[in-house]
Amino acid sequence: MRSPGVAVFYVLLVILLTMASVQYGLGRLPGDIVVDLGSFYFYVPFTTGLIVALLLGVVFWFFRR
């Protein structure tokens, strides 16, 4: 069984890379949640986070082999 630190590291890495990808142009994919009520703006990059997590999973899978 893996330590909880590995899972925390993976989740933080996904969050960090999702924030960076949204900052530098990957945001606003279909499935991302955007609520814009004038003075209130709420954005949840759900699809972007899913894509980043899948890509990281593939990269880590290749390194483990």
XYZ file of N, CA, C and O in Angstrom:
260
model
N 0.843 -1.177 0.000
C 0.000 0.000 0.000
C 0.891 1.244 0.000
O 1.880 1.314 0.715
N 0.518 2.223 -0.797
C 1.298 3.459 -0.892
C 0.999 4.368 0.285
O -0.051 4.307 0.901
N 1.947 5.230 0.545
C 1.738 6.181 1.635
C 0.775 7.282 1.180
O 0.670 7.564 -0.011
N 0.077 7.892 2.117
C -0.846 8.973 1.756
C -0.124 10.174 1.148
O -0.712 10.945 0.410
N 1.159 10.318 1.419
C 1.924 11.428 0.865
C 2.006 11.377 -0.653
O 2.031 12.417 -1.314
N 2.050 10.171 -1.215
C 2.104 10.032 -2.667
C 0.796 10.520 -3.280
O 0.802 11.227 -4.293
N -0.320 10.178 -2.684
C -1.623 10.619 -3.189
C -1.771 12.130 -3.063
O -2.257 12.796 -3.988
N -1.322 12.691 -1.954
C -1.390 14.143 -1.762
C -0.510 14.838 -2.797
O -0.905 15.848 -3.396
N 0.691 14.303 -3.038
C 1.577 14.879 -4.035
C 0.933 14.856 -5.415
O 0.987 15.841 -6.160
N 0.311 13.748 -5.790
C -0.333 13.614 -7.092
C -1.489 14.604 -7.228
O -1.626 15.264 -8.260
N -2.305 14.750 -6.201
C -3.434 15.687 -6.242
C -2.924 17.127 -6.344
O -3.441 17.925 -7.141
N -1.920 17.480 -5.568
C -1.362 18.828 -5.641
C -0.716 19.105 -6.998
O -0.815 20.222 -7.521
N -0.079 18.106 -7.571
C 0.518 18.266 -8.888
C -0.556 18.487 -9.954
O -0.394 19.327 -10.839
N -1.665 17.757 -9.870
C -2.775 17.950 -10.802
C -3.341 19.353 -10.655
O -3.601 20.042 -11.650
N -3.532 19.812 -9.428
C -4.070 21.154 -9.201
C -3.115 22.210 -9.753
O -3.541 23.148 -10.441
N -1.831 22.065 -9.488
C -0.845 23.031 -9.959
C -0.793 23.073 -11.482
O -0.808 24.157 -12.082
N -0.758 21.920 -12.122
C -0.697 21.894 -13.578
C -2.003 22.361 -14.210
O -1.986 22.965 -15.287
N -3.129 22.118 -13.565
C -4.401 22.622 -14.071
C -4.428 24.141 -14.011
O -4.839 24.801 -14.972
N -3.982 24.704 -12.900
C -3.937 26.165 -12.778
C -2.999 26.762 -13.821
O -3.316 27.776 -14.444
N -1.849 26.144 -14.035
C -0.901 26.650 -15.022
C -1.458 26.529 -16.434
O -1.284 27.435 -17.257
N -2.147 25.435 -16.736
C -2.691 25.263 -18.077
C -3.818 26.253 -18.353
O -3.961 26.745 -19.467
N -4.621 26.568 -17.348
C -5.681 27.560 -17.515
C -5.060 28.940 -17.685
O -5.505 29.739 -18.512
N -4.017 29.220 -16.941
C -3.342 30.517 -17.012
C -2.733 30.740 -18.394
O -2.746 31.851 -18.904
N -2.204 29.680 -19.005
C -1.476 29.828 -20.254
C -2.233 29.296 -21.468
O -1.612 28.955 -22.461
N -3.570 29.199 -21.400
C -4.334 28.999 -22.615
C -5.126 27.736 -22.794
O -5.799 27.595 -23.807
N -5.086 26.782 -21.890
C -5.825 25.544 -22.108
C -7.240 25.603 -21.538
O -8.042 24.725 -21.776
N -7.584 26.629 -20.812
C -8.885 26.726 -20.163
C -10.047 26.887 -21.126
O -9.895 26.944 -22.340
N -11.230 26.934 -20.583
C -12.481 27.101 -21.323
C -12.784 25.937 -22.258
O -13.213 26.121 -23.378
N -12.555 24.736 -21.798
C -12.928 23.551 -22.547
C -14.387 23.220 -22.263
O -14.931 23.601 -21.222
N -15.054 22.494 -23.160
C -16.419 22.056 -22.870
C -16.405 21.165 -21.620
O -15.611 20.243 -21.514
N -17.248 21.458 -20.681
C -17.287 20.714 -19.433
C -16.729 21.504 -18.266
O -16.943 21.134 -17.121
N -16.000 22.570 -18.540
C -15.548 23.471 -17.485
C -16.740 24.313 -17.034
O -17.535 24.767 -17.850
N -16.872 24.515 -15.747
C -18.029 25.219 -15.191
C -17.684 26.687 -15.014
O -16.702 27.024 -14.356
N -18.497 27.566 -15.618
C -18.287 29.004 -15.525
C -19.605 29.651 -15.106
O -20.633 29.436 -15.733
N -19.555 30.422 -14.019
C -20.712 31.196 -13.560
C -20.271 32.652 -13.528
O -19.370 33.017 -12.780
N -20.911 33.489 -14.351
C -20.570 34.911 -14.427
C -21.829 35.715 -14.154
O -22.744 35.751 -14.969
N -21.882 36.333 -12.981
C -23.055 37.109 -12.583
C -22.714 38.594 -12.439
O -23.212 39.273 -11.549
N -21.893 39.097 -13.324
C -21.504 40.498 -13.229
C -20.362 40.700 -12.261
O -19.203 40.606 -12.622
N -20.677 40.982 -11.009
C -19.633 41.211 -10.013
C -19.107 39.907 -9.416
O -18.106 39.914 -8.711
N -19.766 38.792 -9.692
C -19.347 37.490 -9.156
C -18.951 36.582 -10.318
O -19.722 36.385 -11.255
N -17.742 36.040 -10.262
C -17.234 35.151 -11.311
C -16.698 33.885 -10.650
O -15.866 33.951 -9.746
N -17.181 32.729 -11.099
C -16.793 31.448 -10.519
C -16.417 30.515 -11.664
O -17.182 30.326 -12.608
N -15.234 29.916 -11.601
C -14.745 29.065 -12.671
C -14.158 27.789 -12.083
O -13.280 27.842 -11.219
N -14.639 26.644 -12.537
C -14.125 25.345 -12.098
C -13.677 24.582 -13.351
O -14.509 24.163 -14.150
N -12.374 24.419 -13.530
C -11.867 23.740 -14.736
C -11.943 22.219 -14.602
O -10.931 21.526 -14.493
N -13.145 21.682 -14.626
C -13.358 20.249 -14.415
C -12.719 19.422 -15.530
O -11.949 18.493 -15.271
N -13.035 19.730 -16.772
C -12.509 18.962 -17.903
C -11.006 19.145 -18.037
O -10.278 18.195 -18.323
N -10.529 20.358 -17.829
C -9.095 20.623 -17.906
C -8.349 19.804 -16.856
O -7.306 19.207 -17.140
N -8.881 19.749 -15.636
C -8.264 18.949 -14.583
C -8.261 17.464 -14.905
O -7.302 16.752 -14.616
N -9.336 16.999 -15.521
C -9.428 15.592 -15.908
C -8.387 15.253 -16.967
O -7.709 14.217 -16.885
N -8.214 16.129 -17.947
C -7.223 15.901 -18.990
C -5.815 15.914 -18.411
O -4.988 15.057 -18.741
N -5.528 16.853 -17.526
C -4.212 16.924 -16.898
C -3.958 15.662 -16.074
O -2.862 15.088 -16.116
N -4.952 15.199 -15.323
C -4.783 13.988 -14.515
C -4.538 12.763 -15.392
O -3.691 11.921 -15.057
N -5.240 12.654 -16.503
C -5.025 11.528 -17.407
C -3.628 11.571 -18.031
O -2.949 10.541 -18.117
N -3.190 12.749 -18.445
C -1.849 12.871 -19.016
C -0.770 12.540 -17.987
O 0.202 11.853 -18.307
N -0.935 13.014 -16.758
C 0.031 12.673 -15.708
C 0.024 11.177 -15.415
O 1.075 10.582 -15.170
N -1.143 10.579 -15.419
C -1.228 9.140 -15.202
C -0.491 8.349 -16.265
O 0.225 7.382 -15.963
N -0.620 8.772 -17.514
C 0.090 8.099 -18.609
C 1.596 8.299 -18.474
O 2.380 7.355 -18.653
N 2.014 9.516 -18.155
C 3.449 9.794 -17.995
C 4.028 8.973 -16.855
O 5.084 8.341 -17.004
N 3.350 8.934 -15.704
C 3.845 8.142 -14.567
C 3.825 6.647 -14.885
O 4.686 5.900 -14.431
N 2.855 6.202 -15.654
C 2.783 4.797 -16.031
C 3.987 4.407 -16.893
O 4.569 3.338 -16.711
N 4.373 5.292 -17.832
C 5.537 5.022 -18.662
C 6.823 4.974 -17.851
O 7.705 4.170 -18.100
N 6.946 5.868 -16.857
C 8.155 5.882 -16.031
C 8.249 4.671 -15.117
O 9.345 4.261 -14.753
N 7.125 4.098 -14.713
C 7.160 2.921 -13.852
C 7.549 1.667 -14.605
O 8.010 0.705 -14.021
N 7.354 1.629 -15.897
C 7.700 0.447 -16.688
C 9.136 0.452 -16.888
O 10.068 0.227 -16.993
